Amino acid sequence: MTPQESRPKTEALFARAVSVIPGGIYGHMSPAHSIPEAAPYFAERAEGCRYWDIDGREFIDFMCGFGTMILGYAHAEIESVAAAQRARGNCFNHPTQHFVELAEELTSRIDFASWAVFGKNGSDMTTWSIQVAREATGRKKILMVRGAYHGVDAWCTPGHGGLIPEDRLHVHSFCWNDAVDFKAALDRYRGEIAAVIITPFHHPAFGQSDMPEEGFIETIESSCREQEIVFILDDIRAGFRLHTGGSHRFFGFDPDISCFCKALGNGYPISSAVGREALRVPASKVFLTGSYWNNAVPMAVAKACLRILDRDRVIDHLDAMGRRLIDGLLEVSRRYGIEITASGPPALPYITFAEDRSFRLMQRFCRACMEQGVFFHPHHNWFLSAAHHETDIDQAIDAAELAFSRLNHEN
Ligand code: PMP
C-alpha cells in the first residue's frame, strides 16, 4: 500500500502544510527527521501512553511528546487541576499564587536552590542562565560539551541558517568525559569564562548516550568553584526522570543553576531555572519575561505534577518499565542474531544497531514497529512514562520481534 492509500488524511494535510508553512512541519518534528513514509505526521488525540494520528492509526508512544508527558496523556488529575484553574483564568496582568508556591516547591526539593524563575521552553532558561552567569562574573565565554543540545537560540542551535560568526564567538566546546580536553579549554580561556554548561549525562541525537565517567563532573565542578565560573546544569531532558530532586542528586554533584522543562508540566508549557543564593542579585538583573510566562494553568499543573511524581513513585516505575523494554529488546534481538546496544538510563533509553552508522537498520526497524503501532524514534533517545505498563511494553517487544525477523528476511 502506498502512503497515500494507507494514510490519506496525513498526505492531504501535509500537502496543505507545505504550501503555507516553510518546510511543512519544521524542526525536530519534521518527517524528514524521522521515517517519512511510515511516521505519523499529525496527531489527533491521545490517552495514557497511546496516541492516534489523523488517519486513526494508533501508536504506543515511546517519545512521550519528546519527553514532556511524564505522567501520560490526558491524565485525569492533571486535567482536573488544569480545568479548575482555567475556569478561574489563565493569563492575567499579574502572576498568581501558583507562581510563588511553585517557586517554594522547587526551592524546597532542589537542595542547592534558593530561588526559581519561570519560562515556557527549555531554551528560555538555558539562554537566560548564561546571561546570569555573564552578569555575575563580568566575563564573556561559555564552555559547553561538543554535540550537546541546549536549545534553539543563536549561541547553541545545531542549525546553520541565519547565524553570524559573532553568535558563537564566545562559545567554546570540549569533549564529554574528557577531563584533559576540559582542562585545556579552561586554561586556554583562563579568566574569561562565565559559565560551563552540561547535561547530567551526554545524550546527543544520532549518538549513543554516555553516562559521566567517575570524576569527570567532579572535575568540572571543582574547577568552576576554583575559578568562580558559574556551573549550569541543563536538566531539561532528564530532569525529574532520574531523581525527584534533580538529576545532580542522581549523579552526586552540585551545580549553581539547574534548568528544567519537559517533565515539569506534563505537556503544559512551563520551564524553570533554579539557582544558588549567591546568584540571586545577578539573576534579578537579567531581564526575563514573555507574553505567557506567568500563565496560571501550567504553574498549577506543575505543582500537581511534582506531587504526583513523588506520591506514585513515578521514577521507580520509569526505571522498571525502561529495564523491561531494554531487556526484552536485547533478548529478542539476540534470538534473531542481531546485535543492538542500549545506552543511557533505562527511563530514557537510546538504542543502536551494531555497524549501523547510516542508521539504515534503525530506520528499517522503527518503520516496521510503526507499521505495527509502536512509535520508536530512529535517532533520538526514547522516553518512558507513568502510563506505560507491562502489557504496553510487552506489546512493543512483540512488535520489535516481528521487526527483527523482517530485518533478517530482507538481508
Ligand atoms: N536542553 C535539552 C537537553 C533539551 O533536550 C532540550 C529540548 N529537547 C532543550 C534544551 C531545549 O528545550 P526547548 O525545546 O523546550 O526549548
Short mmCIF file of C-alpha atoms and ligand atoms in Angstrom, two decimals:
data_model
loop_
_atom_site.label_atom_id
_atom_site.label_comp_id
_atom_site.label_asym_id
_atom_site.label_seq_id
_atom_site.Cartn_x
_atom_site.Cartn_y
_atom_site.Cartn_z
CA MET A 1 0.00 0.00 0.00
CA THR A 2 1.33 3.49 -0.80
CA PRO A 3 1.39 6.14 1.93
CA GLN A 4 -1.46 7.89 0.07
CA GLU A 5 -3.60 4.78 0.35
CA SER A 6 -2.71 3.92 3.93
CA ARG A 7 -2.87 7.47 5.34
CA PRO A 8 -4.86 9.67 3.00
CA LYS A 9 -5.62 12.42 5.54
CA THR A 10 -1.96 12.72 6.56
CA GLU A 11 -0.83 13.07 2.96
CA ALA A 12 -3.54 15.61 2.13
CA LEU A 13 -2.91 17.74 5.22
CA PHE A 14 0.84 17.65 4.69
CA ALA A 15 0.38 18.87 1.11
CA ARG A 16 -1.62 21.81 2.52
CA ALA A 17 1.00 22.41 5.22
CA VAL A 18 3.79 22.60 2.66
CA SER A 19 2.02 25.39 0.82
CA VAL A 20 1.54 27.61 3.90
CA ILE A 21 4.30 26.61 6.34
CA PRO A 22 8.02 26.67 5.47
CA GLY A 23 9.09 23.04 5.28
CA GLY A 24 5.57 21.78 6.01
CA ILE A 25 6.44 20.60 9.51
CA TYR A 26 9.72 22.06 10.74
CA GLY A 27 12.27 21.40 13.46
CA HIS A 28 12.77 18.04 15.11
CA MET A 29 9.17 17.05 14.40
CA SER A 30 9.74 17.24 10.66
CA PRO A 31 9.01 13.89 9.00
CA ALA A 32 12.35 14.35 7.25
CA HIS A 33 13.98 13.73 10.63
CA SER A 34 12.09 10.52 11.18
CA ILE A 35 10.81 8.00 8.64
CA PRO A 36 8.82 9.93 6.07
CA GLU A 37 6.89 7.03 4.58
CA ALA A 38 5.83 5.46 7.85
CA ALA A 39 5.86 8.04 10.62
CA PRO A 40 2.75 9.78 11.90
CA TYR A 41 2.81 13.47 10.91
CA PHE A 42 -0.23 14.95 12.66
CA ALA A 43 -1.65 13.82 15.98
CA GLU A 44 -5.37 13.84 16.68
CA ARG A 45 -5.84 12.62 20.23
CA ALA A 46 -4.02 10.77 22.96
CA GLU A 47 -4.62 8.90 26.18
CA GLY A 48 -2.22 7.27 28.60
CA CYS A 49 0.78 6.08 26.60
CA ARG A 50 -1.10 5.90 23.30
CA TYR A 51 -1.99 8.37 20.61
CA TRP A 52 -3.83 8.40 17.31
CA ASP A 53 -2.85 10.22 14.17
CA ILE A 54 -5.34 11.96 11.90
CA ASP A 55 -5.80 8.76 9.90
CA GLY A 56 -6.86 6.96 13.06
CA ARG A 57 -3.64 4.95 13.34
CA GLU A 58 -2.92 4.06 16.95
CA PHE A 59 0.60 4.14 18.41
CA ILE A 60 2.13 3.17 21.71
CA ASP A 61 4.25 6.23 22.28
CA PHE A 62 7.89 5.88 23.27
CA MET A 63 8.65 9.56 22.72
CA CYS A 64 6.02 10.98 25.11
CA GLY A 65 5.82 14.36 23.39
CA PHE A 66 9.64 14.43 23.26
CA GLY A 67 9.74 13.91 26.99
CA THR A 68 7.01 16.21 28.19
CA MET A 69 4.34 13.63 29.01
CA ILE A 70 5.89 12.03 32.08
CA LEU A 71 2.54 11.03 33.61
CA GLY A 72 0.90 10.17 30.30
CA TYR A 73 -1.63 11.88 28.06
CA ALA A 74 -5.00 13.09 29.39
CA HIS A 75 -4.00 12.31 32.98
CA ALA A 76 -7.23 12.71 34.96
CA GLU A 77 -5.78 14.55 37.97
CA ILE A 78 -3.64 16.86 35.90
CA GLU A 79 -6.53 17.69 33.59
CA SER A 80 -8.83 18.43 36.51
CA VAL A 81 -6.26 20.78 38.10
CA ALA A 82 -5.88 22.46 34.71
CA ALA A 83 -9.63 22.75 34.18
CA ALA A 84 -10.20 24.20 37.66
CA GLN A 85 -7.56 26.88 37.14
CA ARG A 86 -8.72 27.57 33.59
CA ALA A 87 -12.20 28.28 34.96
CA ARG A 88 -10.67 30.96 37.20
CA GLY A 89 -8.44 32.35 34.48
CA ASN A 90 -5.09 31.62 32.95
CA CYS A 91 -3.39 34.71 31.52
CA PHE A 92 -3.58 37.85 33.66
CA ASN A 93 -1.67 41.11 34.06
CA HIS A 94 -0.02 39.51 37.07
CA PRO A 95 1.28 36.20 38.28
CA THR A 96 -0.89 34.20 40.66
CA GLN A 97 -0.33 32.43 43.93
CA HIS A 98 0.84 29.37 41.98
CA PHE A 99 3.89 31.37 40.86
CA VAL A 100 5.11 31.72 44.43
CA GLU A 101 4.01 28.25 45.52
CA LEU A 102 5.77 26.59 42.62
CA ALA A 103 8.96 28.50 43.40
CA GLU A 104 8.62 27.40 47.05
CA GLU A 105 8.10 23.82 45.94
CA LEU A 106 11.13 23.81 43.65
CA THR A 107 13.46 25.51 46.11
CA SER A 108 12.47 23.11 48.84
CA ARG A 109 13.01 19.99 46.72
CA ILE A 110 16.18 21.11 44.94
CA ASP A 111 18.87 21.09 47.57
CA PHE A 112 21.20 23.87 46.39
CA ALA A 113 18.48 26.25 45.16
CA SER A 114 17.20 29.28 46.99
CA TRP A 115 15.31 30.92 44.12
CA ALA A 116 13.41 29.92 40.97
CA VAL A 117 12.24 31.69 37.82
CA PHE A 118 9.92 30.50 35.08
CA GLY A 119 9.64 30.48 31.31
CA LYS A 120 7.89 28.39 28.71
CA ASN A 121 10.51 26.41 26.82
CA GLY A 122 13.85 24.93 27.73
CA SER A 123 15.73 27.38 25.53
CA ASP A 124 14.28 30.29 27.52
CA MET A 125 16.06 29.01 30.59
CA THR A 126 19.42 27.92 29.16
CA THR A 127 19.85 31.26 27.39
CA TRP A 128 18.78 33.26 30.43
CA SER A 129 21.15 31.24 32.65
CA ILE A 130 24.20 32.06 30.58
CA GLN A 131 23.23 35.74 30.77
CA VAL A 132 23.04 35.42 34.56
CA ALA A 133 26.50 33.85 34.52
CA ARG A 134 27.85 36.72 32.43
CA GLU A 135 26.20 39.24 34.72
CA ALA A 136 27.60 37.51 37.82
CA THR A 137 31.16 37.16 36.54
CA GLY A 138 31.57 40.07 34.16
CA ARG A 139 33.09 37.55 31.71
CA LYS A 140 32.07 36.54 28.20
CA LYS A 141 32.96 32.95 27.46
CA ILE A 142 30.77 29.88 27.72
CA LEU A 143 32.09 26.32 27.68
CA MET A 144 29.76 23.57 26.51
CA VAL A 145 30.11 19.92 25.54
CA ARG A 146 30.64 19.24 21.84
CA GLY A 147 27.43 17.85 20.33
CA ALA A 148 25.24 18.74 23.33
CA TYR A 149 21.83 20.27 22.70
CA HIS A 150 20.79 23.29 24.76
CA GLY A 151 18.05 24.77 22.55
CA VAL A 152 17.35 26.92 19.54
CA ASP A 153 19.00 30.23 20.38
CA ALA A 154 21.87 31.51 18.29
CA TRP A 155 24.62 30.67 20.81
CA CYS A 156 23.74 26.96 20.79
CA THR A 157 21.40 25.95 17.95
CA PRO A 158 22.54 22.93 15.96
CA GLY A 159 21.04 24.64 12.89
CA HIS A 160 23.02 26.76 10.46
CA GLY A 161 20.55 29.18 8.92
CA GLY A 162 20.59 32.83 9.92
CA LEU A 163 23.68 32.69 12.10
CA ILE A 164 26.65 35.04 12.03
CA PRO A 165 30.12 34.06 13.30
CA GLU A 166 29.78 36.52 16.19
CA ASP A 167 26.92 34.46 17.62
CA ARG A 168 29.43 31.77 18.60
CA LEU A 169 32.47 33.94 19.13
CA HIS A 170 32.46 33.31 22.87
CA VAL A 171 31.07 29.79 22.93
CA HIS A 172 33.67 27.01 23.05
CA SER A 173 33.34 23.29 23.38
CA PHE A 174 35.11 20.34 24.98
CA CYS A 175 34.59 16.60 24.68
CA TRP A 176 32.31 14.77 27.08
CA ASN A 177 34.11 12.56 29.59
CA ASP A 178 37.46 14.04 28.59
CA ALA A 179 38.83 15.87 31.63
CA VAL A 180 42.07 16.66 29.79
CA ASP A 181 40.21 18.39 26.98
CA PHE A 182 38.08 20.25 29.52
CA LYS A 183 41.17 21.44 31.43
CA ALA A 184 42.79 22.54 28.17
CA ALA A 185 39.73 24.67 27.32
CA LEU A 186 39.78 26.04 30.84
CA ASP A 187 43.45 27.02 30.53
CA ARG A 188 43.00 28.49 27.06
CA TYR A 189 40.36 30.93 28.29
CA ARG A 190 41.50 31.37 31.89
CA GLY A 191 39.89 34.41 33.49
CA GLU A 192 37.39 34.82 30.64
CA ILE A 193 34.90 32.01 31.32
CA ALA A 194 31.49 32.96 32.68
CA ALA A 195 29.85 29.54 32.61
CA VAL A 196 30.26 25.87 31.94
CA ILE A 197 27.00 24.23 30.87
CA ILE A 198 26.48 20.47 30.74
CA THR A 199 23.65 17.96 30.68
CA PRO A 200 23.74 15.37 33.50
CA PHE A 201 24.73 12.68 31.02
CA HIS A 202 25.59 13.13 27.35
CA HIS A 203 22.56 12.47 25.16
CA PRO A 204 23.33 13.68 21.64
CA ALA A 205 20.92 12.94 18.80
CA PHE A 206 22.48 10.49 16.34
CA GLY A 207 24.79 9.12 19.02
CA GLN A 208 24.78 6.78 21.96
CA SER A 209 24.07 8.23 25.36
CA ASP A 210 27.13 8.40 27.54
CA MET A 211 26.98 8.37 31.32
CA PRO A 212 29.54 10.50 33.19
CA GLU A 213 32.75 8.69 33.99
CA GLU A 214 33.92 8.67 37.58
CA GLY A 215 35.44 12.05 38.42
CA PHE A 216 34.52 13.87 35.20
CA ILE A 217 31.71 16.05 36.54
CA GLU A 218 33.59 16.45 39.83
CA THR A 219 36.50 17.91 37.85
CA ILE A 220 34.15 20.39 36.19
CA GLU A 221 32.53 21.25 39.50
CA SER A 222 35.79 21.83 41.40
CA SER A 223 37.33 23.82 38.54
CA CYS A 224 34.26 26.05 38.41
CA ARG A 225 34.47 26.65 42.16
CA GLU A 226 38.19 27.41 41.97
CA GLN A 227 37.84 29.88 39.13
CA GLU A 228 34.47 31.33 40.18
CA ILE A 229 32.79 30.11 37.00
CA VAL A 230 29.03 29.54 37.09
CA PHE A 231 28.28 25.83 36.70
CA ILE A 232 24.97 25.37 34.85
CA LEU A 233 23.13 22.07 34.62
CA ASP A 234 20.79 21.70 31.66
CA ASP A 235 18.38 19.19 33.20
CA ILE A 236 15.68 19.88 30.65
CA ARG A 237 15.52 16.39 29.21
CA ALA A 238 16.43 14.21 32.20
CA GLY A 239 15.07 16.41 35.00
CA PHE A 240 12.61 14.61 37.34
CA ARG A 241 13.10 11.37 35.38
CA LEU A 242 16.07 10.17 37.42
CA HIS A 243 15.58 11.87 40.79
CA THR A 244 12.76 13.96 42.23
CA GLY A 245 15.36 16.45 43.49
CA GLY A 246 17.02 16.91 40.07
CA SER A 247 19.49 14.75 38.16
CA HIS A 248 22.51 16.20 40.00
CA ARG A 249 21.31 14.20 43.02
CA PHE A 250 21.22 11.01 40.96
CA PHE A 251 24.82 11.55 39.83
CA GLY A 252 26.02 13.24 43.04
CA PHE A 253 27.26 16.71 42.17
CA ASP A 254 26.26 20.33 42.78
CA PRO A 255 25.61 22.89 40.05
CA ASP A 256 24.96 26.61 40.62
CA ILE A 257 21.91 26.78 38.34
CA SER A 258 19.66 23.97 37.04
CA CYS A 259 17.25 24.32 34.12
CA PHE A 260 14.10 22.22 33.96
CA CYS A 261 11.28 21.93 31.47
CA LYS A 262 9.86 18.79 29.90
CA ALA A 263 8.72 16.67 32.84
CA LEU A 264 7.66 19.67 34.91
CA GLY A 265 4.27 20.35 33.35
CA ASN A 266 3.10 17.07 31.81
CA GLY A 267 2.56 18.82 28.49
CA TYR A 268 1.59 22.25 29.82
CA PRO A 269 4.12 24.87 28.78
CA ILE A 270 6.46 25.67 31.63
CA SER A 271 10.19 25.75 32.25
CA SER A 272 12.20 26.82 35.24
CA ALA A 273 15.71 27.78 36.29
CA VAL A 274 16.65 27.44 39.93
CA GLY A 275 19.84 28.74 41.49
CA ARG A 276 22.11 29.38 44.42
CA GLU A 277 21.72 32.24 46.85
CA ALA A 278 24.97 33.82 45.59
CA LEU A 279 23.37 34.33 42.18
CA ARG A 280 20.17 35.97 43.43
CA VAL A 281 21.30 39.53 42.68
CA PRO A 282 22.67 38.85 39.18
CA ALA A 283 19.52 36.80 38.47
CA SER A 284 17.40 39.79 39.40
CA LYS A 285 19.34 41.97 36.95
CA VAL A 286 18.79 39.86 33.82
CA PHE A 287 15.51 40.85 32.26
CA LEU A 288 13.14 37.93 31.98
CA THR A 289 9.63 37.97 30.62
CA GLY A 290 7.29 36.72 27.92
CA SER A 291 3.67 37.20 26.92
CA TYR A 292 2.52 33.95 28.51
CA TRP A 293 5.26 33.26 31.02
CA ASN A 294 3.13 33.87 34.10
CA ASN A 295 0.15 31.86 32.94
CA ALA A 296 -1.55 30.21 35.87
CA VAL A 297 -2.64 26.89 34.39
CA PRO A 298 0.85 25.47 33.71
CA MET A 299 2.01 26.59 37.16
CA ALA A 300 -0.92 24.94 38.91
CA VAL A 301 -0.28 21.83 36.83
CA ALA A 302 3.45 21.79 37.61
CA LYS A 303 2.76 21.77 41.37
CA ALA A 304 0.38 18.84 40.89
CA CYS A 305 2.77 17.05 38.56
CA LEU A 306 5.63 17.19 41.09
CA ARG A 307 3.32 15.97 43.84
CA ILE A 308 2.17 13.01 41.73
CA LEU A 309 5.75 12.15 40.76
CA ASP A 310 6.53 11.74 44.47
CA ARG A 311 3.28 10.09 45.52
CA ASP A 312 3.23 7.49 42.73
CA ARG A 313 6.97 6.83 42.84
CA VAL A 314 7.00 7.51 39.13
CA ILE A 315 10.78 7.48 38.83
CA ASP A 316 10.96 3.87 40.04
CA HIS A 317 8.23 2.99 37.56
CA LEU A 318 10.05 4.64 34.64
CA ASP A 319 13.18 2.74 35.55
CA ALA A 320 11.32 -0.58 35.80
CA MET A 321 9.46 -0.09 32.51
CA GLY A 322 12.64 1.05 30.76
CA ARG A 323 14.50 -2.02 32.03
CA ARG A 324 11.71 -4.32 30.91
CA LEU A 325 11.77 -2.74 27.45
CA ILE A 326 15.56 -2.92 27.11
CA ASP A 327 15.80 -6.48 28.43
CA GLY A 328 13.02 -7.57 26.08
CA LEU A 329 14.60 -5.91 23.06
CA LEU A 330 18.02 -7.35 23.84
CA GLU A 331 16.57 -10.80 24.27
CA VAL A 332 14.53 -10.90 21.07
CA SER A 333 17.30 -9.27 19.01
CA ARG A 334 19.71 -11.96 20.23
CA ARG A 335 17.26 -14.60 19.11
CA TYR A 336 17.48 -13.20 15.57
CA GLY A 337 21.25 -12.85 15.70
CA ILE A 338 21.04 -9.06 15.60
CA GLU A 339 23.35 -7.03 17.81
CA ILE A 340 21.85 -3.97 19.44
CA THR A 341 23.11 -1.75 22.23
CA ALA A 342 21.13 0.13 24.84
CA SER A 343 22.74 3.21 26.37
CA GLY A 344 21.69 5.90 28.83
CA PRO A 345 19.41 5.41 31.83
CA PRO A 346 16.51 2.96 31.31
CA ALA A 347 13.99 5.80 31.84
CA LEU A 348 15.33 7.47 28.66
CA PRO A 349 16.97 4.68 26.71
CA TYR A 350 18.86 5.03 23.44
CA ILE A 351 19.04 2.01 21.17
CA THR A 352 21.53 1.45 18.37
CA PHE A 353 22.27 -1.39 15.98
CA ALA A 354 25.88 -2.52 15.66
CA GLU A 355 27.64 -1.33 12.48
CA ASP A 356 24.75 0.97 11.60
CA ARG A 357 26.49 4.30 11.04
CA SER A 358 24.00 5.43 8.42
CA PHE A 359 21.04 4.50 10.68
CA ARG A 360 19.58 2.37 7.87
CA LEU A 361 18.94 -0.64 10.10
CA MET A 362 17.48 1.51 12.84
CA GLN A 363 15.20 3.24 10.35
CA ARG A 364 14.00 -0.07 8.93
CA PHE A 365 13.43 -1.40 12.43
CA CYS A 366 11.47 1.70 13.51
CA ARG A 367 9.42 1.66 10.34
CA ALA A 368 8.44 -1.98 10.92
CA CYS A 369 7.47 -1.09 14.51
CA MET A 370 5.47 1.95 13.40
CA GLU A 371 3.58 -0.23 10.96
CA GLN A 372 2.56 -2.31 13.96
CA GLY A 373 1.52 0.68 16.02
CA VAL A 374 4.65 1.26 18.09
CA PHE A 375 6.32 4.65 17.83
CA PHE A 376 10.08 4.39 18.32
CA HIS A 377 12.33 7.20 17.12
CA PRO A 378 15.28 6.17 14.94
CA HIS A 379 17.95 8.54 16.27
CA HIS A 380 16.76 10.23 19.45
CA ASN A 381 16.57 8.76 22.93
CA TRP A 382 13.16 7.38 23.82
CA PHE A 383 11.08 8.20 26.89
CA LEU A 384 9.02 6.09 29.28
CA SER A 385 6.08 7.46 31.23
CA ALA A 386 3.95 6.59 34.24
CA ALA A 387 1.27 5.46 31.78
CA HIS A 388 3.39 2.67 30.27
CA HIS A 389 2.50 -0.64 31.86
CA GLU A 390 3.85 -4.15 31.45
CA THR A 391 1.29 -5.01 28.78
CA ASP A 392 2.28 -1.97 26.68
CA ILE A 393 5.94 -2.85 26.96
CA ASP A 394 5.26 -6.46 26.05
CA GLN A 395 3.19 -5.42 23.06
CA ALA A 396 6.09 -3.23 21.91
CA ILE A 397 8.54 -6.10 22.35
CA ASP A 398 6.29 -8.37 20.26
CA ALA A 399 6.25 -5.73 17.53
CA ALA A 400 10.03 -5.45 17.79
CA GLU A 401 10.36 -9.21 17.44
CA LEU A 402 8.48 -9.14 14.16
CA ALA A 403 10.56 -6.17 13.05
CA PHE A 404 13.81 -8.06 13.80
CA SER A 405 12.54 -11.08 11.89
CA ARG A 406 11.69 -8.86 8.91
CA LEU A 407 15.17 -7.32 9.02
CA ASN A 408 16.63 -10.81 8.84
CA HIS A 409 14.46 -11.76 5.88
CA GLU A 410 15.27 -8.58 3.99
CA ASN A 411 19.04 -9.13 4.44
N1 PMP B 1 18.23 21.24 26.50
C1 PMP B 1 17.98 19.94 26.36
C2 PMP B 1 18.89 18.95 27.00
C3 PMP B 1 16.87 19.52 25.62
O1 PMP B 1 16.62 18.21 25.48
C4 PMP B 1 16.03 20.49 25.06
C5 PMP B 1 14.82 20.08 24.26
N2 PMP B 1 14.92 18.94 23.53
C6 PMP B 1 16.34 21.84 25.23
C7 PMP B 1 17.45 22.19 25.95
C8 PMP B 1 15.51 22.91 24.63
O2 PMP B 1 14.23 22.90 25.13
P1 PMP B 1 13.04 23.55 24.27
O3 PMP B 1 12.91 22.75 23.02
O4 PMP B 1 11.86 23.43 25.15
O5 PMP B 1 13.43 24.97 24.00
#
